[in-house]
């Protein structure tokens, strides 16, 4: 009888669609020299992959490792989404301050960070970083906050594009909880990164500061740094402002 990981992989492969596979191959820039060079797709939509992650959320770390090590994008994504499912189960009111649950959340994050280079496209990062790293930073666990912040900083300082994007996108959650300082810190850190995917991430997270925390915090940041931003970053950052104010910042 096939083990559960093999069963999951066979189910995912059977659910793949050739037309969708071709769409995803183009959309995620898998050509030579592109950011997703060599990535291989099955042709699943995200709701399908999420459903598989929920169905198999009790897999062990060793079993999840097999998914994350897969050549197929959706199977890797499924492995990371299972981590999100596991983390979420340990966040309930009943378990939030339970010692074993806090240790469990730390273990999930340590596993996530250890495998962070395998989250090698922007969608995997964007579907997981805020739900894992973002929650971890703002919640009490057995790891002290300075050590958590050091772990995020190491991701930011990495030469790996996807780890860098994690260190920006995790702030989506911290801003939702009224902590804009993380988004501001890493927007400044990544402001001059040359890659378009980082320009978009920085602008997006700055926009969330204005939306979730205080528009004046965003305005203060723009007043200081708008001239140093890429136009992409600026456009993303001001997207929720009214037309008159957007025009002001673009023409300043």
PDB file of C-alpha atoms in Angstrom:
ATOM      1  CA  UNK A   1       0.000   0.000   0.000  1.00  0.00           C
ATOM      2  CA  UNK A   2       1.337   3.460  -0.946  1.00  0.00           C
ATOM      3  CA  UNK A   3       2.379   5.739   1.889  1.00  0.00           C
ATOM      4  CA  UNK A   4       0.410   8.958   2.427  1.00  0.00           C
ATOM      5  CA  UNK A   5       2.956  11.226   0.719  1.00  0.00           C
ATOM      6  CA  UNK A   6       2.930   9.049  -2.389  1.00  0.00           C
ATOM      7  CA  UNK A   7      -0.871   9.034  -2.284  1.00  0.00           C
ATOM      8  CA  UNK A   8      -0.970  12.829  -2.042  1.00  0.00           C
ATOM      9  CA  UNK A   9       1.484  13.279  -4.900  1.00  0.00           C
ATOM     10  CA  UNK A  10      -0.472  10.866  -7.091  1.00  0.00           C
ATOM     11  CA  UNK A  11      -3.713  12.734  -6.320  1.00  0.00           C
ATOM     12  CA  UNK A  12      -2.129  16.082  -7.172  1.00  0.00           C
ATOM     13  CA  UNK A  13      -0.672  14.799 -10.426  1.00  0.00           C
ATOM     14  CA  UNK A  14      -4.035  13.326 -11.402  1.00  0.00           C
ATOM     15  CA  UNK A  15      -5.730  16.677 -10.717  1.00  0.00           C
ATOM     16  CA  UNK A  16      -3.349  18.598 -12.983  1.00  0.00           C
ATOM     17  CA  UNK A  17      -4.640  20.276 -16.124  1.00  0.00           C
ATOM     18  CA  UNK A  18      -2.466  20.697 -19.202  1.00  0.00           C
ATOM     19  CA  UNK A  19      -3.974  24.014 -20.287  1.00  0.00           C
ATOM     20  CA  UNK A  20      -3.556  25.435 -16.777  1.00  0.00           C
ATOM     21  CA  UNK A  21       0.006  24.057 -16.665  1.00  0.00           C
ATOM     22  CA  UNK A  22       0.919  26.028 -19.769  1.00  0.00           C
ATOM     23  CA  UNK A  23      -0.674  29.194 -18.343  1.00  0.00           C
ATOM     24  CA  UNK A  24       1.275  28.865 -15.083  1.00  0.00           C
ATOM     25  CA  UNK A  25       4.529  28.113 -16.881  1.00  0.00           C
ATOM     26  CA  UNK A  26       4.254  31.438 -18.705  1.00  0.00           C
ATOM     27  CA  UNK A  27       2.819  33.419 -15.770  1.00  0.00           C
ATOM     28  CA  UNK A  28       5.588  32.452 -13.358  1.00  0.00           C
ATOM     29  CA  UNK A  29       8.412  33.284 -15.765  1.00  0.00           C
ATOM     30  CA  UNK A  30      10.056  29.867 -16.074  1.00  0.00           C
ATOM     31  CA  UNK A  31      12.132  30.673 -19.166  1.00  0.00           C
ATOM     32  CA  UNK A  32      15.918  30.810 -19.263  1.00  0.00           C
ATOM     33  CA  UNK A  33      17.216  33.767 -17.288  1.00  0.00           C
ATOM     34  CA  UNK A  34      13.827  34.486 -15.688  1.00  0.00           C
ATOM     35  CA  UNK A  35      13.248  34.428 -11.930  1.00  0.00           C
ATOM     36  CA  UNK A  36      11.368  31.103 -12.149  1.00  0.00           C
ATOM     37  CA  UNK A  37      13.765  29.438 -14.558  1.00  0.00           C
ATOM     38  CA  UNK A  38      13.256  25.685 -14.700  1.00  0.00           C
ATOM     39  CA  UNK A  39      10.214  25.537 -12.405  1.00  0.00           C
ATOM     40  CA  UNK A  40       7.855  22.701 -13.342  1.00  0.00           C
ATOM     41  CA  UNK A  41       4.080  22.875 -12.928  1.00  0.00           C
ATOM     42  CA  UNK A  42       1.311  20.297 -12.747  1.00  0.00           C
ATOM     43  CA  UNK A  43      -1.475  22.704 -13.675  1.00  0.00           C
ATOM     44  CA  UNK A  44      -3.391  23.047 -10.398  1.00  0.00           C
ATOM     45  CA  UNK A  45      -5.214  26.124  -9.168  1.00  0.00           C
ATOM     46  CA  UNK A  46      -4.530  27.405  -5.663  1.00  0.00           C
ATOM     47  CA  UNK A  47      -7.899  26.302  -4.202  1.00  0.00           C
ATOM     48  CA  UNK A  48      -7.089  22.754  -5.270  1.00  0.00           C
ATOM     49  CA  UNK A  49      -3.674  22.866  -3.618  1.00  0.00           C
ATOM     50  CA  UNK A  50      -5.153  24.388  -0.455  1.00  0.00           C
ATOM     51  CA  UNK A  51      -7.698  21.574  -0.288  1.00  0.00           C
ATOM     52  CA  UNK A  52      -4.946  18.974  -0.509  1.00  0.00           C
ATOM     53  CA  UNK A  53      -3.006  20.781   2.242  1.00  0.00           C
ATOM     54  CA  UNK A  54      -6.042  20.658   4.543  1.00  0.00           C
ATOM     55  CA  UNK A  55      -6.668  16.985   3.786  1.00  0.00           C
ATOM     56  CA  UNK A  56      -3.066  16.033   4.555  1.00  0.00           C
ATOM     57  CA  UNK A  57      -2.330  18.545   7.306  1.00  0.00           C
ATOM     58  CA  UNK A  58      -1.295  15.834   9.753  1.00  0.00           C
ATOM     59  CA  UNK A  59       1.828  14.878   7.799  1.00  0.00           C
ATOM     60  CA  UNK A  60       5.078  14.866   9.765  1.00  0.00           C
ATOM     61  CA  UNK A  61       8.039  17.144   9.083  1.00  0.00           C
ATOM     62  CA  UNK A  62       9.848  14.260   7.361  1.00  0.00           C
ATOM     63  CA  UNK A  63       6.856  13.725   5.100  1.00  0.00           C
ATOM     64  CA  UNK A  64       6.491  17.448   4.406  1.00  0.00           C
ATOM     65  CA  UNK A  65      10.177  17.538   3.506  1.00  0.00           C
ATOM     66  CA  UNK A  66       9.474  15.117   0.679  1.00  0.00           C
ATOM     67  CA  UNK A  67       6.866  17.529  -0.678  1.00  0.00           C
ATOM     68  CA  UNK A  68       9.095  20.585  -0.340  1.00  0.00           C
ATOM     69  CA  UNK A  69      11.910  18.768  -2.137  1.00  0.00           C
ATOM     70  CA  UNK A  70       9.666  18.002  -5.130  1.00  0.00           C
ATOM     71  CA  UNK A  71      10.465  19.327  -8.589  1.00  0.00           C
ATOM     72  CA  UNK A  72       6.809  20.290  -8.996  1.00  0.00           C
ATOM     73  CA  UNK A  73       5.782  23.775  -7.952  1.00  0.00           C
ATOM     74  CA  UNK A  74       2.333  22.885  -6.631  1.00  0.00           C
ATOM     75  CA  UNK A  75       3.672  19.983  -4.560  1.00  0.00           C
ATOM     76  CA  UNK A  76       6.240  22.274  -2.939  1.00  0.00           C
ATOM     77  CA  UNK A  77       3.504  24.843  -2.339  1.00  0.00           C
ATOM     78  CA  UNK A  78       1.338  22.148  -0.754  1.00  0.00           C
ATOM     79  CA  UNK A  79       4.139  21.277   1.662  1.00  0.00           C
ATOM     80  CA  UNK A  80       4.447  24.896   2.745  1.00  0.00           C
ATOM     81  CA  UNK A  81       0.675  25.292   3.043  1.00  0.00           C
ATOM     82  CA  UNK A  82       0.588  22.249   5.328  1.00  0.00           C
ATOM     83  CA  UNK A  83       2.986  24.161   7.610  1.00  0.00           C
ATOM     84  CA  UNK A  84       0.490  27.043   7.625  1.00  0.00           C
ATOM     85  CA  UNK A  85      -2.298  24.606   8.537  1.00  0.00           C
ATOM     86  CA  UNK A  86      -0.232  23.128  11.351  1.00  0.00           C
ATOM     87  CA  UNK A  87       0.681  26.547  12.712  1.00  0.00           C
ATOM     88  CA  UNK A  88      -2.912  27.750  12.582  1.00  0.00           C
ATOM     89  CA  UNK A  89      -4.103  24.759  14.626  1.00  0.00           C
ATOM     90  CA  UNK A  90      -1.665  25.766  17.393  1.00  0.00           C
ATOM     91  CA  UNK A  91      -2.995  29.349  17.478  1.00  0.00           C
ATOM     92  CA  UNK A  92      -6.384  28.689  19.013  1.00  0.00           C
ATOM     93  CA  UNK A  93      -7.315  30.556  22.175  1.00  0.00           C
ATOM     94  CA  UNK A  94      -7.013  27.330  24.123  1.00  0.00           C
ATOM     95  CA  UNK A  95      -3.507  26.567  22.827  1.00  0.00           C
ATOM     96  CA  UNK A  96      -2.011  30.017  22.328  1.00  0.00           C
ATOM     97  CA  UNK A  97      -0.236  30.082  25.697  1.00  0.00           C
ATOM     98  CA  UNK A  98       0.221  26.345  26.096  1.00  0.00           C
ATOM     99  CA  UNK A  99       3.920  25.498  26.485  1.00  0.00           C
ATOM    100  CA  UNK A 100       3.815  22.550  24.095  1.00  0.00           C
ATOM    101  CA  UNK A 101       1.910  24.573  21.513  1.00  0.00           C
ATOM    102  CA  UNK A 102       4.396  27.443  21.735  1.00  0.00           C
ATOM    103  CA  UNK A 103       7.236  24.959  21.251  1.00  0.00           C
ATOM    104  CA  UNK A 104       5.330  23.470  18.323  1.00  0.00           C
ATOM    105  CA  UNK A 105       4.978  26.860  16.650  1.00  0.00           C
ATOM    106  CA  UNK A 106       8.707  27.478  17.087  1.00  0.00           C
ATOM    107  CA  UNK A 107       9.457  24.086  15.520  1.00  0.00           C
ATOM    108  CA  UNK A 108       7.283  24.887  12.508  1.00  0.00           C
ATOM    109  CA  UNK A 109       9.053  28.212  11.987  1.00  0.00           C
ATOM    110  CA  UNK A 110      12.497  26.661  12.347  1.00  0.00           C
ATOM    111  CA  UNK A 111      11.534  24.099   9.701  1.00  0.00           C
ATOM    112  CA  UNK A 112      10.127  26.830   7.460  1.00  0.00           C
ATOM    113  CA  UNK A 113      13.258  28.961   7.683  1.00  0.00           C
ATOM    114  CA  UNK A 114      15.510  25.939   7.124  1.00  0.00           C
ATOM    115  CA  UNK A 115      13.618  25.255   3.888  1.00  0.00           C
ATOM    116  CA  UNK A 116      13.028  28.868   2.890  1.00  0.00           C
ATOM    117  CA  UNK A 117      15.072  28.675  -0.319  1.00  0.00           C
ATOM    118  CA  UNK A 118      12.674  25.971  -1.525  1.00  0.00           C
ATOM    119  CA  UNK A 119       9.853  28.546  -1.468  1.00  0.00           C
ATOM    120  CA  UNK A 120      11.309  29.540  -4.795  1.00  0.00           C
ATOM    121  CA  UNK A 121       8.642  31.648  -6.379  1.00  0.00           C
ATOM    122  CA  UNK A 122       6.728  34.686  -5.220  1.00  0.00           C
ATOM    123  CA  UNK A 123       3.385  32.952  -4.736  1.00  0.00           C
ATOM    124  CA  UNK A 124       4.808  30.445  -2.240  1.00  0.00           C
ATOM    125  CA  UNK A 125       6.355  33.307  -0.274  1.00  0.00           C
ATOM    126  CA  UNK A 126       3.252  35.468  -0.412  1.00  0.00           C
ATOM    127  CA  UNK A 127       0.908  32.675   0.724  1.00  0.00           C
ATOM    128  CA  UNK A 128       3.028  31.708   3.723  1.00  0.00           C
ATOM    129  CA  UNK A 129       5.465  34.344   5.039  1.00  0.00           C
ATOM    130  CA  UNK A 130       2.923  36.581   6.781  1.00  0.00           C
ATOM    131  CA  UNK A 131       0.936  33.667   8.202  1.00  0.00           C
ATOM    132  CA  UNK A 132       4.045  32.005   9.600  1.00  0.00           C
ATOM    133  CA  UNK A 133       6.785  34.567  10.228  1.00  0.00           C
ATOM    134  CA  UNK A 134       4.343  37.433  10.723  1.00  0.00           C
ATOM    135  CA  UNK A 135       2.312  35.628  13.370  1.00  0.00           C
ATOM    136  CA  UNK A 136       5.440  34.229  14.999  1.00  0.00           C
ATOM    137  CA  UNK A 137       6.915  37.691  15.530  1.00  0.00           C
ATOM    138  CA  UNK A 138       3.844  39.079  17.247  1.00  0.00           C
ATOM    139  CA  UNK A 139       2.958  35.997  19.309  1.00  0.00           C
ATOM    140  CA  UNK A 140       4.612  34.795  22.487  1.00  0.00           C
ATOM    141  CA  UNK A 141       6.479  31.532  22.028  1.00  0.00           C
ATOM    142  CA  UNK A 142       9.482  29.944  23.723  1.00  0.00           C
ATOM    143  CA  UNK A 143      11.900  31.901  21.516  1.00  0.00           C
ATOM    144  CA  UNK A 144      12.523  35.471  22.658  1.00  0.00           C
ATOM    145  CA  UNK A 145      11.665  38.392  20.358  1.00  0.00           C
ATOM    146  CA  UNK A 146      15.304  39.515  19.781  1.00  0.00           C
ATOM    147  CA  UNK A 147      16.174  36.025  18.535  1.00  0.00           C
ATOM    148  CA  UNK A 148      13.142  36.034  16.249  1.00  0.00           C
ATOM    149  CA  UNK A 149      14.122  39.432  14.872  1.00  0.00           C
ATOM    150  CA  UNK A 150      17.655  38.161  14.270  1.00  0.00           C
ATOM    151  CA  UNK A 151      16.220  35.289  12.225  1.00  0.00           C
ATOM    152  CA  UNK A 152      14.221  37.715  10.079  1.00  0.00           C
ATOM    153  CA  UNK A 153      17.270  39.938   9.647  1.00  0.00           C
ATOM    154  CA  UNK A 154      19.317  36.992   8.369  1.00  0.00           C
ATOM    155  CA  UNK A 155      16.654  36.372   5.738  1.00  0.00           C
ATOM    156  CA  UNK A 156      16.822  40.045   4.759  1.00  0.00           C
ATOM    157  CA  UNK A 157      20.612  39.912   4.451  1.00  0.00           C
ATOM    158  CA  UNK A 158      20.586  36.713   2.397  1.00  0.00           C
ATOM    159  CA  UNK A 159      21.651  36.698  -1.241  1.00  0.00           C
ATOM    160  CA  UNK A 160      18.535  34.648  -2.020  1.00  0.00           C
ATOM    161  CA  UNK A 161      15.701  36.632  -3.603  1.00  0.00           C
ATOM    162  CA  UNK A 162      12.953  34.541  -2.007  1.00  0.00           C
ATOM    163  CA  UNK A 163      14.370  34.835   1.505  1.00  0.00           C
ATOM    164  CA  UNK A 164      14.614  38.581   1.003  1.00  0.00           C
ATOM    165  CA  UNK A 165      11.003  38.725  -0.132  1.00  0.00           C
ATOM    166  CA  UNK A 166       9.987  36.756   2.969  1.00  0.00           C
ATOM    167  CA  UNK A 167      11.633  39.397   5.138  1.00  0.00           C
ATOM    168  CA  UNK A 168       9.421  42.019   3.500  1.00  0.00           C
ATOM    169  CA  UNK A 169       6.131  40.195   3.045  1.00  0.00           C
ATOM    170  CA  UNK A 170       5.974  38.907   6.640  1.00  0.00           C
ATOM    171  CA  UNK A 171       5.182  42.509   7.615  1.00  0.00           C
ATOM    172  CA  UNK A 172       1.741  42.181   6.058  1.00  0.00           C
ATOM    173  CA  UNK A 173       0.687  40.467   9.288  1.00  0.00           C
ATOM    174  CA  UNK A 174       2.569  42.750  11.662  1.00  0.00           C
ATOM    175  CA  UNK A 175       0.928  45.801  10.088  1.00  0.00           C
ATOM    176  CA  UNK A 176      -2.483  44.151  10.437  1.00  0.00           C
ATOM    177  CA  UNK A 177      -1.771  43.949  14.160  1.00  0.00           C
ATOM    178  CA  UNK A 178      -0.746  47.581  14.484  1.00  0.00           C
ATOM    179  CA  UNK A 179       3.026  47.231  14.232  1.00  0.00           C
ATOM    180  CA  UNK A 180       4.101  49.314  11.214  1.00  0.00           C
ATOM    181  CA  UNK A 181       7.699  49.507  12.431  1.00  0.00           C
ATOM    182  CA  UNK A 182       8.618  46.191  10.808  1.00  0.00           C
ATOM    183  CA  UNK A 183       7.347  47.224   7.379  1.00  0.00           C
ATOM    184  CA  UNK A 184       9.120  50.577   7.662  1.00  0.00           C
ATOM    185  CA  UNK A 185      12.366  48.920   8.773  1.00  0.00           C
ATOM    186  CA  UNK A 186      12.466  46.464   5.899  1.00  0.00           C
ATOM    187  CA  UNK A 187      11.177  48.911   3.320  1.00  0.00           C
ATOM    188  CA  UNK A 188      14.214  51.037   4.126  1.00  0.00           C
ATOM    189  CA  UNK A 189      16.474  47.971   4.081  1.00  0.00           C
ATOM    190  CA  UNK A 190      15.275  46.781   0.661  1.00  0.00           C
ATOM    191  CA  UNK A 191      14.529  50.161  -0.925  1.00  0.00           C
ATOM    192  CA  UNK A 192      17.411  49.982  -3.409  1.00  0.00           C
ATOM    193  CA  UNK A 193      17.158  46.296  -4.272  1.00  0.00           C
ATOM    194  CA  UNK A 194      17.404  45.969  -8.064  1.00  0.00           C
ATOM    195  CA  UNK A 195      14.775  43.272  -8.672  1.00  0.00           C
ATOM    196  CA  UNK A 196      11.247  44.176  -9.737  1.00  0.00           C
ATOM    197  CA  UNK A 197       9.772  41.543  -7.405  1.00  0.00           C
ATOM    198  CA  UNK A 198      11.320  43.372  -4.460  1.00  0.00           C
ATOM    199  CA  UNK A 199      10.141  46.753  -5.777  1.00  0.00           C
ATOM    200  CA  UNK A 200       6.595  45.376  -5.791  1.00  0.00           C
ATOM    201  CA  UNK A 201       6.915  43.764  -2.363  1.00  0.00           C
ATOM    202  CA  UNK A 202       8.247  46.948  -0.755  1.00  0.00           C
ATOM    203  CA  UNK A 203       5.518  49.093  -2.300  1.00  0.00           C
ATOM    204  CA  UNK A 204       2.827  46.595  -1.378  1.00  0.00           C
ATOM    205  CA  UNK A 205       3.907  46.445   2.275  1.00  0.00           C
ATOM    206  CA  UNK A 206       4.157  50.237   2.481  1.00  0.00           C
ATOM    207  CA  UNK A 207       0.624  50.436   1.101  1.00  0.00           C
ATOM    208  CA  UNK A 208      -0.485  48.074   3.889  1.00  0.00           C
ATOM    209  CA  UNK A 209       1.038  50.411   6.484  1.00  0.00           C
ATOM    210  CA  UNK A 210      -1.190  53.208   5.204  1.00  0.00           C
ATOM    211  CA  UNK A 211      -4.215  50.926   4.954  1.00  0.00           C
ATOM    212  CA  UNK A 212      -3.843  48.996   8.215  1.00  0.00           C
ATOM    213  CA  UNK A 213      -2.047  51.435  10.524  1.00  0.00           C
ATOM    214  CA  UNK A 214      -1.930  55.118   9.643  1.00  0.00           C
ATOM    215  CA  UNK A 215      -1.782  56.860   6.273  1.00  0.00           C
ATOM    216  CA  UNK A 216       0.379  59.586   7.810  1.00  0.00           C
ATOM    217  CA  UNK A 217       3.106  57.029   8.592  1.00  0.00           C
ATOM    218  CA  UNK A 218       3.156  56.183   4.886  1.00  0.00           C
ATOM    219  CA  UNK A 219       3.152  59.862   3.938  1.00  0.00           C
ATOM    220  CA  UNK A 220       6.094  60.551   6.243  1.00  0.00           C
ATOM    221  CA  UNK A 221       8.023  57.689   4.658  1.00  0.00           C
ATOM    222  CA  UNK A 222       7.235  58.937   1.164  1.00  0.00           C
ATOM    223  CA  UNK A 223       8.292  62.469   2.083  1.00  0.00           C
ATOM    224  CA  UNK A 224      11.702  61.156   3.099  1.00  0.00           C
ATOM    225  CA  UNK A 225      12.294  58.488   0.461  1.00  0.00           C
ATOM    226  CA  UNK A 226      10.057  59.005  -2.599  1.00  0.00           C
ATOM    227  CA  UNK A 227      12.972  60.290  -4.678  1.00  0.00           C
ATOM    228  CA  UNK A 228      14.955  57.094  -3.975  1.00  0.00           C
ATOM    229  CA  UNK A 229      12.149  54.669  -4.796  1.00  0.00           C
ATOM    230  CA  UNK A 230      11.624  52.871  -8.051  1.00  0.00           C
ATOM    231  CA  UNK A 231       8.491  54.054  -9.828  1.00  0.00           C
ATOM    232  CA  UNK A 232       7.021  50.590  -9.313  1.00  0.00           C
ATOM    233  CA  UNK A 233       7.492  50.813  -5.545  1.00  0.00           C
ATOM    234  CA  UNK A 234       5.943  54.261  -5.464  1.00  0.00           C
ATOM    235  CA  UNK A 235       2.938  53.240  -7.566  1.00  0.00           C
ATOM    236  CA  UNK A 236       2.251  50.247  -5.326  1.00  0.00           C
ATOM    237  CA  UNK A 237       2.670  52.316  -2.151  1.00  0.00           C
ATOM    238  CA  UNK A 238       0.167  55.015  -3.117  1.00  0.00           C
ATOM    239  CA  UNK A 239      -2.436  52.759  -4.722  1.00  0.00           C
ATOM    240  CA  UNK A 240      -5.046  53.281  -1.970  1.00  0.00           C
ATOM    241  CA  UNK A 241      -4.749  57.076  -1.967  1.00  0.00           C
ATOM    242  CA  UNK A 242      -7.227  59.215  -3.870  1.00  0.00           C
ATOM    243  CA  UNK A 243      -6.393  60.241  -7.426  1.00  0.00           C
ATOM    244  CA  UNK A 244      -5.319  63.755  -6.496  1.00  0.00           C
ATOM    245  CA  UNK A 245      -2.826  62.572  -3.915  1.00  0.00           C
ATOM    246  CA  UNK A 246      -1.493  59.804  -6.144  1.00  0.00           C
ATOM    247  CA  UNK A 247      -0.842  62.385  -8.818  1.00  0.00           C
ATOM    248  CA  UNK A 248       0.932  64.610  -6.278  1.00  0.00           C
ATOM    249  CA  UNK A 249       3.390  61.874  -5.286  1.00  0.00           C
ATOM    250  CA  UNK A 250       4.026  60.711  -8.849  1.00  0.00           C
ATOM    251  CA  UNK A 251       4.810  64.239 -10.020  1.00  0.00           C
ATOM    252  CA  UNK A 252       6.769  65.391  -6.977  1.00  0.00           C
TER     253      UNK A 252
END
